[in-house]
């Protein structure tokens, strides 16, 4: 082979390899290999909701915490092992993330219908959509074709997942670090329209905000009184409060009117509306005044989040057990 044709051949090979790693996700990825994947996932989420009204909220949060750490690659699902330091034990996840048993049930069912085909990372994306639509929220066409990681990144989970008390500018930076903008931040925060939070994650706002010895001045007074009852000063930090005080288990746009009424539960929620001069305020107002606008933005932002650095092509693997790397 001449040196010029060798260069062309190498360039072609490189282009092919790059194409492999950048391959686009697709809504029809499993249409021939596992055509019923969505209805199987939907059915199991629906069944789980019968005994646990909160489970949909817990499942969408898993997808978020997966995608923010090395991309949407199922890394959050791996248990501790000799080679894995589980993300489950990172600060944002430990004693907080839940729903892993439901993911395992989904995996078991899919392995019997279409063995070795559907990734755990895609299960999280499909379960997130099912959870939102079953709670009355928007539906969207989930893009698929992610593969599963063979590693976890506990340190990454500690640094990349936003904390509720770190302030709007840091949180905005963490979204921007994964390619998500301010509209994505406000829309996706709207997932706090359902689910619960533990007292320990917002109690500083109720009694001693930022070391002031007083409550967060942005909390509306009757809501403050209610929250102080739910979370007494020397009570259990694991007691739960609804993230959306008006419609706790429904996916709607009331989260945004709560913010307008100074009734956001987490500091990170209320700051979207209460930070003077912030670009987030007008977005909150627009989602609060028009649920359709919120639903459309939410669906688009879920697709954006689901596109964070997926493993595709021949990268990664299809785990047969979401908790373990194959062969380990
Ligand atoms: C903007 C930054 C965010 C922060 C600081 C944040 C923080 C939190 C915290 C502290 C909790 C309570 C956890 C517990 O009590 O154990 C929570 C729950 C939740 N988060 Fe977020 N979150 C953020 C964004 C998101 C996003 C982007 C989504 C999904 C798209 C999401 C979905 C949820 C859901 C549904 C729950 C309730 C889970 C359950 O009931 O099990 N959050 N979040």
Short mmCIF file of C-alpha atoms and ligand atoms in Angstrom, two decimals:
data_model
loop_
_atom_site.label_atom_id
_atom_site.label_comp_id
_atom_site.label_asym_id
_atom_site.label_seq_id
_atom_site.Cartn_x
_atom_site.Cartn_y
_atom_site.Cartn_z
CA UNK A 1 0.00 0.00 0.00
CA UNK A 2 1.38 3.45 -0.88
CA UNK A 3 1.91 5.86 1.97
CA UNK A 4 -0.87 8.16 0.72
CA UNK A 5 -3.42 5.34 0.59
CA UNK A 6 -2.26 4.24 4.03
CA UNK A 7 -3.04 7.76 5.30
CA UNK A 8 -6.47 7.66 3.67
CA UNK A 9 -7.16 4.20 5.13
CA UNK A 10 -6.06 5.34 8.60
CA UNK A 11 -8.20 8.47 8.35
CA UNK A 12 -11.20 6.37 7.33
CA UNK A 13 -10.66 3.96 10.20
CA UNK A 14 -10.34 6.86 12.63
CA UNK A 15 -13.53 8.44 11.30
CA UNK A 16 -15.33 5.12 11.76
CA UNK A 17 -14.03 4.76 15.31
CA UNK A 18 -15.06 8.30 16.18
CA UNK A 19 -18.46 7.71 14.63
CA UNK A 20 -18.75 4.64 16.89
CA UNK A 21 -18.10 6.62 20.05
CA UNK A 22 -20.27 9.58 19.02
CA UNK A 23 -23.12 7.54 17.66
CA UNK A 24 -26.45 9.20 18.19
CA UNK A 25 -29.07 7.75 20.44
CA UNK A 26 -32.27 6.82 18.65
CA UNK A 27 -35.93 6.42 19.55
CA UNK A 28 -36.13 3.20 17.56
CA UNK A 29 -32.94 1.59 18.87
CA UNK A 30 -34.73 -1.51 20.24
CA UNK A 31 -37.56 -1.67 17.71
CA UNK A 32 -36.37 -4.97 16.27
CA UNK A 33 -34.39 -6.37 19.24
CA UNK A 34 -36.85 -5.60 22.07
CA UNK A 35 -39.99 -4.01 20.65
CA UNK A 36 -41.92 -4.10 23.95
CA UNK A 37 -39.23 -2.54 26.10
CA UNK A 38 -41.24 0.59 26.93
CA UNK A 39 -44.42 -1.26 27.83
CA UNK A 40 -42.47 -3.72 30.00
CA UNK A 41 -40.79 -0.88 31.90
CA UNK A 42 -44.06 1.06 32.15
CA UNK A 43 -45.88 -1.96 33.55
CA UNK A 44 -43.32 -2.54 36.29
CA UNK A 45 -43.21 1.13 37.29
CA UNK A 46 -47.00 1.20 37.37
CA UNK A 47 -47.06 -1.90 39.57
CA UNK A 48 -44.45 -0.44 41.93
CA UNK A 49 -46.51 2.75 42.26
CA UNK A 50 -49.40 0.69 43.69
CA UNK A 51 -47.45 0.11 46.89
CA UNK A 52 -45.20 3.19 46.84
CA UNK A 53 -46.61 6.42 45.49
CA UNK A 54 -43.17 8.01 45.69
CA UNK A 55 -41.30 5.48 43.57
CA UNK A 56 -41.60 7.39 40.26
CA UNK A 57 -39.91 10.41 41.85
CA UNK A 58 -37.15 8.19 43.19
CA UNK A 59 -36.60 6.63 39.76
CA UNK A 60 -36.26 9.88 37.81
CA UNK A 61 -33.78 11.09 40.40
CA UNK A 62 -31.63 7.99 39.73
CA UNK A 63 -31.43 8.94 36.04
CA UNK A 64 -30.35 12.48 37.02
CA UNK A 65 -27.68 11.25 39.44
CA UNK A 66 -26.51 8.75 36.83
CA UNK A 67 -26.20 11.28 34.00
CA UNK A 68 -24.30 13.92 36.01
CA UNK A 69 -21.45 11.50 36.78
CA UNK A 70 -19.49 10.33 33.71
CA UNK A 71 -22.65 10.59 31.60
CA UNK A 72 -25.76 8.40 31.46
CA UNK A 73 -23.98 5.07 31.71
CA UNK A 74 -25.71 3.23 34.56
CA UNK A 75 -22.69 3.84 36.80
CA UNK A 76 -24.89 4.74 39.78
CA UNK A 77 -26.33 1.22 39.80
CA UNK A 78 -23.05 -0.62 40.47
CA UNK A 79 -22.62 -2.01 43.99
CA UNK A 80 -19.39 -1.89 45.95
CA UNK A 81 -16.95 -4.64 44.97
CA UNK A 82 -13.22 -5.24 44.98
CA UNK A 83 -12.91 -3.06 41.87
CA UNK A 84 -15.88 -0.67 42.34
CA UNK A 85 -16.27 2.15 44.84
CA UNK A 86 -19.98 2.51 44.52
CA UNK A 87 -21.55 5.87 43.71
CA UNK A 88 -24.37 4.71 45.96
CA UNK A 89 -22.13 5.60 48.90
CA UNK A 90 -21.32 9.12 47.69
CA UNK A 91 -22.74 11.90 49.87
CA UNK A 92 -25.60 12.94 47.53
CA UNK A 93 -26.77 9.31 47.26
CA UNK A 94 -26.15 7.51 50.54
CA UNK A 95 -29.30 7.06 52.63
CA UNK A 96 -31.10 9.05 49.97
CA UNK A 97 -31.34 7.47 46.51
CA UNK A 98 -33.89 4.68 46.24
CA UNK A 99 -35.60 2.54 43.62
CA UNK A 100 -32.72 0.14 42.94
CA UNK A 101 -34.94 -2.88 43.60
CA UNK A 102 -37.41 -1.69 40.96
CA UNK A 103 -34.56 -1.28 38.45
CA UNK A 104 -33.54 -4.87 39.23
CA UNK A 105 -37.10 -6.10 38.66
CA UNK A 106 -37.20 -4.31 35.32
CA UNK A 107 -33.84 -5.82 34.35
CA UNK A 108 -34.95 -9.34 35.29
CA UNK A 109 -38.09 -8.99 33.21
CA UNK A 110 -36.19 -7.58 30.21
CA UNK A 111 -33.54 -10.30 30.43
CA UNK A 112 -36.29 -12.88 30.09
CA UNK A 113 -37.97 -11.10 27.13
CA UNK A 114 -34.87 -9.88 25.28
CA UNK A 115 -31.71 -11.32 26.87
CA UNK A 116 -28.54 -9.24 26.70
CA UNK A 117 -30.15 -6.40 24.79
CA UNK A 118 -31.33 -3.48 26.93
CA UNK A 119 -28.77 -1.53 28.95
CA UNK A 120 -29.28 -0.49 32.56
CA UNK A 121 -28.56 3.11 31.55
CA UNK A 122 -31.48 2.96 29.09
CA UNK A 123 -33.71 1.37 31.76
CA UNK A 124 -33.18 4.51 33.89
CA UNK A 125 -34.06 6.79 30.95
CA UNK A 126 -37.22 4.83 30.10
CA UNK A 127 -38.28 4.54 33.77
CA UNK A 128 -37.86 8.32 34.17
CA UNK A 129 -40.25 9.01 31.31
CA UNK A 130 -42.73 6.41 32.56
CA UNK A 131 -42.63 7.95 36.05
CA UNK A 132 -43.39 11.43 34.79
CA UNK A 133 -46.19 10.40 32.47
CA UNK A 134 -47.81 8.11 35.08
CA UNK A 135 -47.88 11.08 37.49
CA UNK A 136 -49.76 13.26 34.98
CA UNK A 137 -46.77 14.94 33.37
CA UNK A 138 -45.62 15.12 29.77
CA UNK A 139 -44.67 12.17 27.61
CA UNK A 140 -41.74 12.18 25.23
CA UNK A 141 -40.00 9.88 22.87
CA UNK A 142 -37.01 8.54 24.84
CA UNK A 143 -33.76 8.31 22.91
CA UNK A 144 -32.06 4.95 23.40
CA UNK A 145 -28.88 3.03 22.66
CA UNK A 146 -26.80 3.86 25.75
CA UNK A 147 -24.45 1.15 26.99
CA UNK A 148 -23.35 0.44 30.55
CA UNK A 149 -20.12 1.47 32.18
CA UNK A 150 -17.65 -0.99 33.63
CA UNK A 151 -16.55 1.58 36.22
CA UNK A 152 -18.05 3.89 38.81
CA UNK A 153 -16.85 7.30 39.96
CA UNK A 154 -17.67 7.91 43.61
CA UNK A 155 -15.44 10.99 43.82
CA UNK A 156 -17.18 12.37 40.72
CA UNK A 157 -20.57 11.81 42.34
CA UNK A 158 -19.41 13.82 45.34
CA UNK A 159 -18.29 16.76 43.25
CA UNK A 160 -20.62 16.81 40.22
CA UNK A 161 -24.07 16.39 41.74
CA UNK A 162 -25.44 19.71 43.05
CA UNK A 163 -26.16 20.06 46.76
CA UNK A 164 -29.31 21.89 47.89
CA UNK A 165 -27.37 24.47 49.89
CA UNK A 166 -24.49 25.39 47.63
CA UNK A 167 -26.01 28.42 45.93
CA UNK A 168 -27.45 29.16 42.51
CA UNK A 169 -24.20 30.18 40.80
CA UNK A 170 -22.44 26.92 41.76
CA UNK A 171 -25.43 24.87 40.71
CA UNK A 172 -25.60 26.72 37.40
CA UNK A 173 -21.89 25.90 36.88
CA UNK A 174 -22.49 22.22 37.57
CA UNK A 175 -25.26 22.15 34.96
CA UNK A 176 -23.12 24.03 32.50
CA UNK A 177 -20.26 21.55 33.08
CA UNK A 178 -22.47 18.84 31.56
CA UNK A 179 -23.76 21.06 28.75
CA UNK A 180 -27.07 22.08 30.34
CA UNK A 181 -28.15 25.73 30.36
CA UNK A 182 -30.27 27.91 32.63
CA UNK A 183 -33.53 26.87 31.00
CA UNK A 184 -32.58 23.23 31.53
CA UNK A 185 -31.80 24.01 35.19
CA UNK A 186 -35.17 25.63 35.84
CA UNK A 187 -37.15 23.07 33.83
CA UNK A 188 -35.43 20.06 35.40
CA UNK A 189 -35.76 21.52 38.90
CA UNK A 190 -39.47 21.26 38.14
CA UNK A 191 -39.07 17.52 38.83
CA UNK A 192 -39.40 18.65 42.44
CA UNK A 193 -43.12 18.79 41.67
CA UNK A 194 -43.23 15.30 43.19
CA UNK A 195 -41.31 13.23 45.72
CA UNK A 196 -39.94 13.93 49.19
CA UNK A 197 -36.94 15.40 50.94
CA UNK A 198 -35.54 14.57 54.35
CA UNK A 199 -35.51 17.24 57.07
CA UNK A 200 -31.72 17.02 57.36
CA UNK A 201 -31.38 18.47 53.85
CA UNK A 202 -33.21 21.73 54.52
CA UNK A 203 -33.43 22.10 58.32
CA UNK A 204 -30.75 24.80 58.34
CA UNK A 205 -33.27 27.02 56.54
CA UNK A 206 -35.78 26.62 59.37
CA UNK A 207 -33.69 27.61 62.40
CA UNK A 208 -30.19 28.76 61.55
CA UNK A 209 -29.81 29.88 57.96
CA UNK A 210 -26.18 30.49 56.94
CA UNK A 211 -25.17 30.82 60.59
CA UNK A 212 -27.55 33.75 61.22
CA UNK A 213 -29.38 32.01 64.06
CA UNK A 214 -32.63 32.81 62.20
CA UNK A 215 -34.71 31.13 59.50
CA UNK A 216 -34.15 31.78 55.80
CA UNK A 217 -35.95 35.09 55.25
CA UNK A 218 -37.24 33.89 51.88
CA UNK A 219 -39.56 31.25 53.46
CA UNK A 220 -43.18 32.40 53.67
CA UNK A 221 -44.20 32.49 57.34
CA UNK A 222 -47.08 29.99 57.42
CA UNK A 223 -45.03 27.53 55.38
CA UNK A 224 -42.13 28.06 57.78
CA UNK A 225 -44.40 27.21 60.72
CA UNK A 226 -45.62 24.05 58.98
CA UNK A 227 -42.09 22.94 58.18
CA UNK A 228 -40.92 23.63 61.72
CA UNK A 229 -43.67 21.31 62.93
CA UNK A 230 -42.62 18.60 60.49
CA UNK A 231 -38.94 19.05 61.32
CA UNK A 232 -38.51 20.03 64.98
CA UNK A 233 -35.04 21.21 65.98
CA UNK A 234 -34.06 18.04 67.80
CA UNK A 235 -36.19 15.68 65.76
CA UNK A 236 -35.18 13.00 63.31
CA UNK A 237 -33.26 14.23 60.28
CA UNK A 238 -34.80 11.50 58.17
CA UNK A 239 -38.43 12.64 58.53
CA UNK A 240 -39.85 13.41 55.09
CA UNK A 241 -41.52 16.52 53.70
CA UNK A 242 -43.22 16.86 50.32
CA UNK A 243 -41.13 18.75 47.77
CA UNK A 244 -44.37 20.22 46.40
CA UNK A 245 -46.60 21.37 49.24
CA UNK A 246 -49.70 21.76 47.04
CA UNK A 247 -49.90 18.59 44.90
CA UNK A 248 -47.36 16.22 46.41
CA UNK A 249 -47.58 13.29 43.99
CA UNK A 250 -48.78 14.91 40.78
CA UNK A 251 -46.50 16.11 38.02
CA UNK A 252 -47.75 19.64 37.31
CA UNK A 253 -46.45 23.21 37.31
CA UNK A 254 -47.42 24.03 40.90
CA UNK A 255 -43.77 23.77 41.89
CA UNK A 256 -43.28 27.11 40.13
CA UNK A 257 -46.23 28.87 41.77
CA UNK A 258 -44.91 27.60 45.11
CA UNK A 259 -41.64 29.39 44.35
CA UNK A 260 -43.54 32.57 43.50
CA UNK A 261 -45.25 32.24 46.91
CA UNK A 262 -41.92 31.73 48.69
CA UNK A 263 -42.90 28.15 49.41
CA UNK A 264 -40.03 26.26 47.82
CA UNK A 265 -38.72 23.48 50.08
CA UNK A 266 -35.00 23.43 49.30
CA UNK A 267 -32.75 26.45 49.24
CA UNK A 268 -31.82 25.47 45.67
CA UNK A 269 -35.50 25.57 44.71
CA UNK A 270 -36.33 28.96 46.21
CA UNK A 271 -33.18 30.60 44.89
CA UNK A 272 -34.43 30.12 41.32
CA UNK A 273 -37.05 32.76 42.08
CA UNK A 274 -35.53 34.72 44.98
CA UNK A 275 -32.06 35.53 43.65
CA UNK A 276 -32.20 39.20 42.72
CA UNK A 277 -31.46 39.84 39.06
CA UNK A 278 -31.21 36.15 38.14
CA UNK A 279 -32.15 34.98 34.64
CA UNK A 280 -34.02 32.12 36.29
CA UNK A 281 -36.83 34.38 37.60
CA UNK A 282 -38.52 35.02 34.27
CA UNK A 283 -38.29 31.31 33.42
CA UNK A 284 -40.01 30.41 36.71
CA UNK A 285 -42.72 32.98 35.90
CA UNK A 286 -43.24 31.59 32.43
CA UNK A 287 -43.50 27.96 33.62
CA UNK A 288 -45.84 29.02 36.41
CA UNK A 289 -48.18 30.84 34.05
CA UNK A 290 -48.28 28.13 31.39
CA UNK A 291 -48.12 24.42 32.19
CA UNK A 292 -47.83 23.50 28.51
CA UNK A 293 -44.69 25.62 28.19
CA UNK A 294 -43.26 23.87 31.24
CA UNK A 295 -44.13 20.40 29.96
CA UNK A 296 -42.54 21.09 26.56
CA UNK A 297 -39.37 22.48 28.12
CA UNK A 298 -39.22 19.67 30.65
CA UNK A 299 -39.42 17.00 27.95
CA UNK A 300 -36.72 18.73 25.88
CA UNK A 301 -34.46 19.16 28.91
CA UNK A 302 -34.89 15.48 29.86
CA UNK A 303 -33.70 14.61 26.35
CA UNK A 304 -30.78 17.02 26.78
CA UNK A 305 -29.88 15.45 30.13
CA UNK A 306 -30.24 11.95 28.68
CA UNK A 307 -27.74 12.87 25.96
CA UNK A 308 -24.90 13.55 28.40
CA UNK A 309 -21.89 11.51 27.22
CA UNK A 310 -23.55 8.16 26.58
CA UNK A 311 -21.44 5.09 25.86
CA UNK A 312 -22.48 3.82 22.43
CA UNK A 313 -21.34 1.52 19.67
CA UNK A 314 -18.88 -0.97 21.07
CA UNK A 315 -18.01 1.04 24.17
CA UNK A 316 -19.09 -0.29 27.55
CA UNK A 317 -21.32 -3.35 27.76
CA UNK A 318 -24.89 -4.50 28.30
CA UNK A 319 -24.84 -5.60 31.92
CA UNK A 320 -26.83 -8.71 32.69
CA UNK A 321 -27.20 -7.59 36.32
CA UNK A 322 -27.39 -3.81 36.79
CA UNK A 323 -25.52 -4.06 40.11
CA UNK A 324 -22.44 -5.76 38.66
CA UNK A 325 -19.98 -5.49 35.82
CA UNK A 326 -20.34 -8.59 33.60
CA UNK A 327 -18.11 -11.46 34.62
CA UNK A 328 -17.35 -10.03 38.06
C1 LIG B 1 -30.90 21.63 40.61
C2 LIG B 1 -30.22 20.93 41.48
C3 LIG B 1 -30.85 19.90 42.37
C4 LIG B 1 -30.65 19.76 43.70
C5 LIG B 1 -29.75 20.62 44.57
C6 LIG B 1 -31.48 18.67 44.14
C7 LIG B 1 -31.52 18.21 45.45
C8 LIG B 1 -32.41 17.27 45.90
C9 LIG B 1 -32.51 16.85 47.27
C10 LIG B 1 -31.64 17.37 48.41
C11 LIG B 1 -33.52 15.94 47.35
C12 LIG B 1 -34.01 15.23 48.60
C13 LIG B 1 -33.24 13.94 48.80
C14 LIG B 1 -33.53 13.26 50.10
O1 LIG B 1 -34.23 13.81 50.93
O2 LIG B 1 -33.02 12.13 50.33
C15 LIG B 1 -34.05 15.79 46.03
C16 LIG B 1 -35.08 14.95 45.70
C17 LIG B 1 -35.54 14.78 44.43
N1 LIG B 1 -34.97 15.29 43.28
FE1 LIG B 1 -33.61 16.75 43.19
N2 LIG B 1 -32.16 18.16 43.09
C18 LIG B 1 -31.80 18.87 41.97
C19 LIG B 1 -32.22 18.63 40.69
C20 LIG B 1 -33.03 17.60 40.32
C21 LIG B 1 -33.26 17.15 38.96
C22 LIG B 1 -32.54 17.73 37.74
C23 LIG B 1 -34.16 16.14 39.02
C24 LIG B 1 -34.74 15.31 37.91
C25 LIG B 1 -34.87 15.73 36.68
C26 LIG B 1 -34.50 15.96 40.41
C27 LIG B 1 -35.44 15.07 40.88
C28 LIG B 1 -35.71 14.86 42.23
C29 LIG B 1 -36.84 14.09 42.70
C30 LIG B 1 -37.94 13.53 41.85
C31 LIG B 1 -36.71 14.01 44.09
C32 LIG B 1 -37.60 13.24 45.05
C33 LIG B 1 -37.04 11.83 45.17
C34 LIG B 1 -37.77 10.91 46.10
O3 LIG B 1 -38.85 11.21 46.61
O4 LIG B 1 -37.24 9.79 46.32
N3 LIG B 1 -33.78 16.82 41.17
N4 LIG B 1 -33.35 16.59 45.16
#
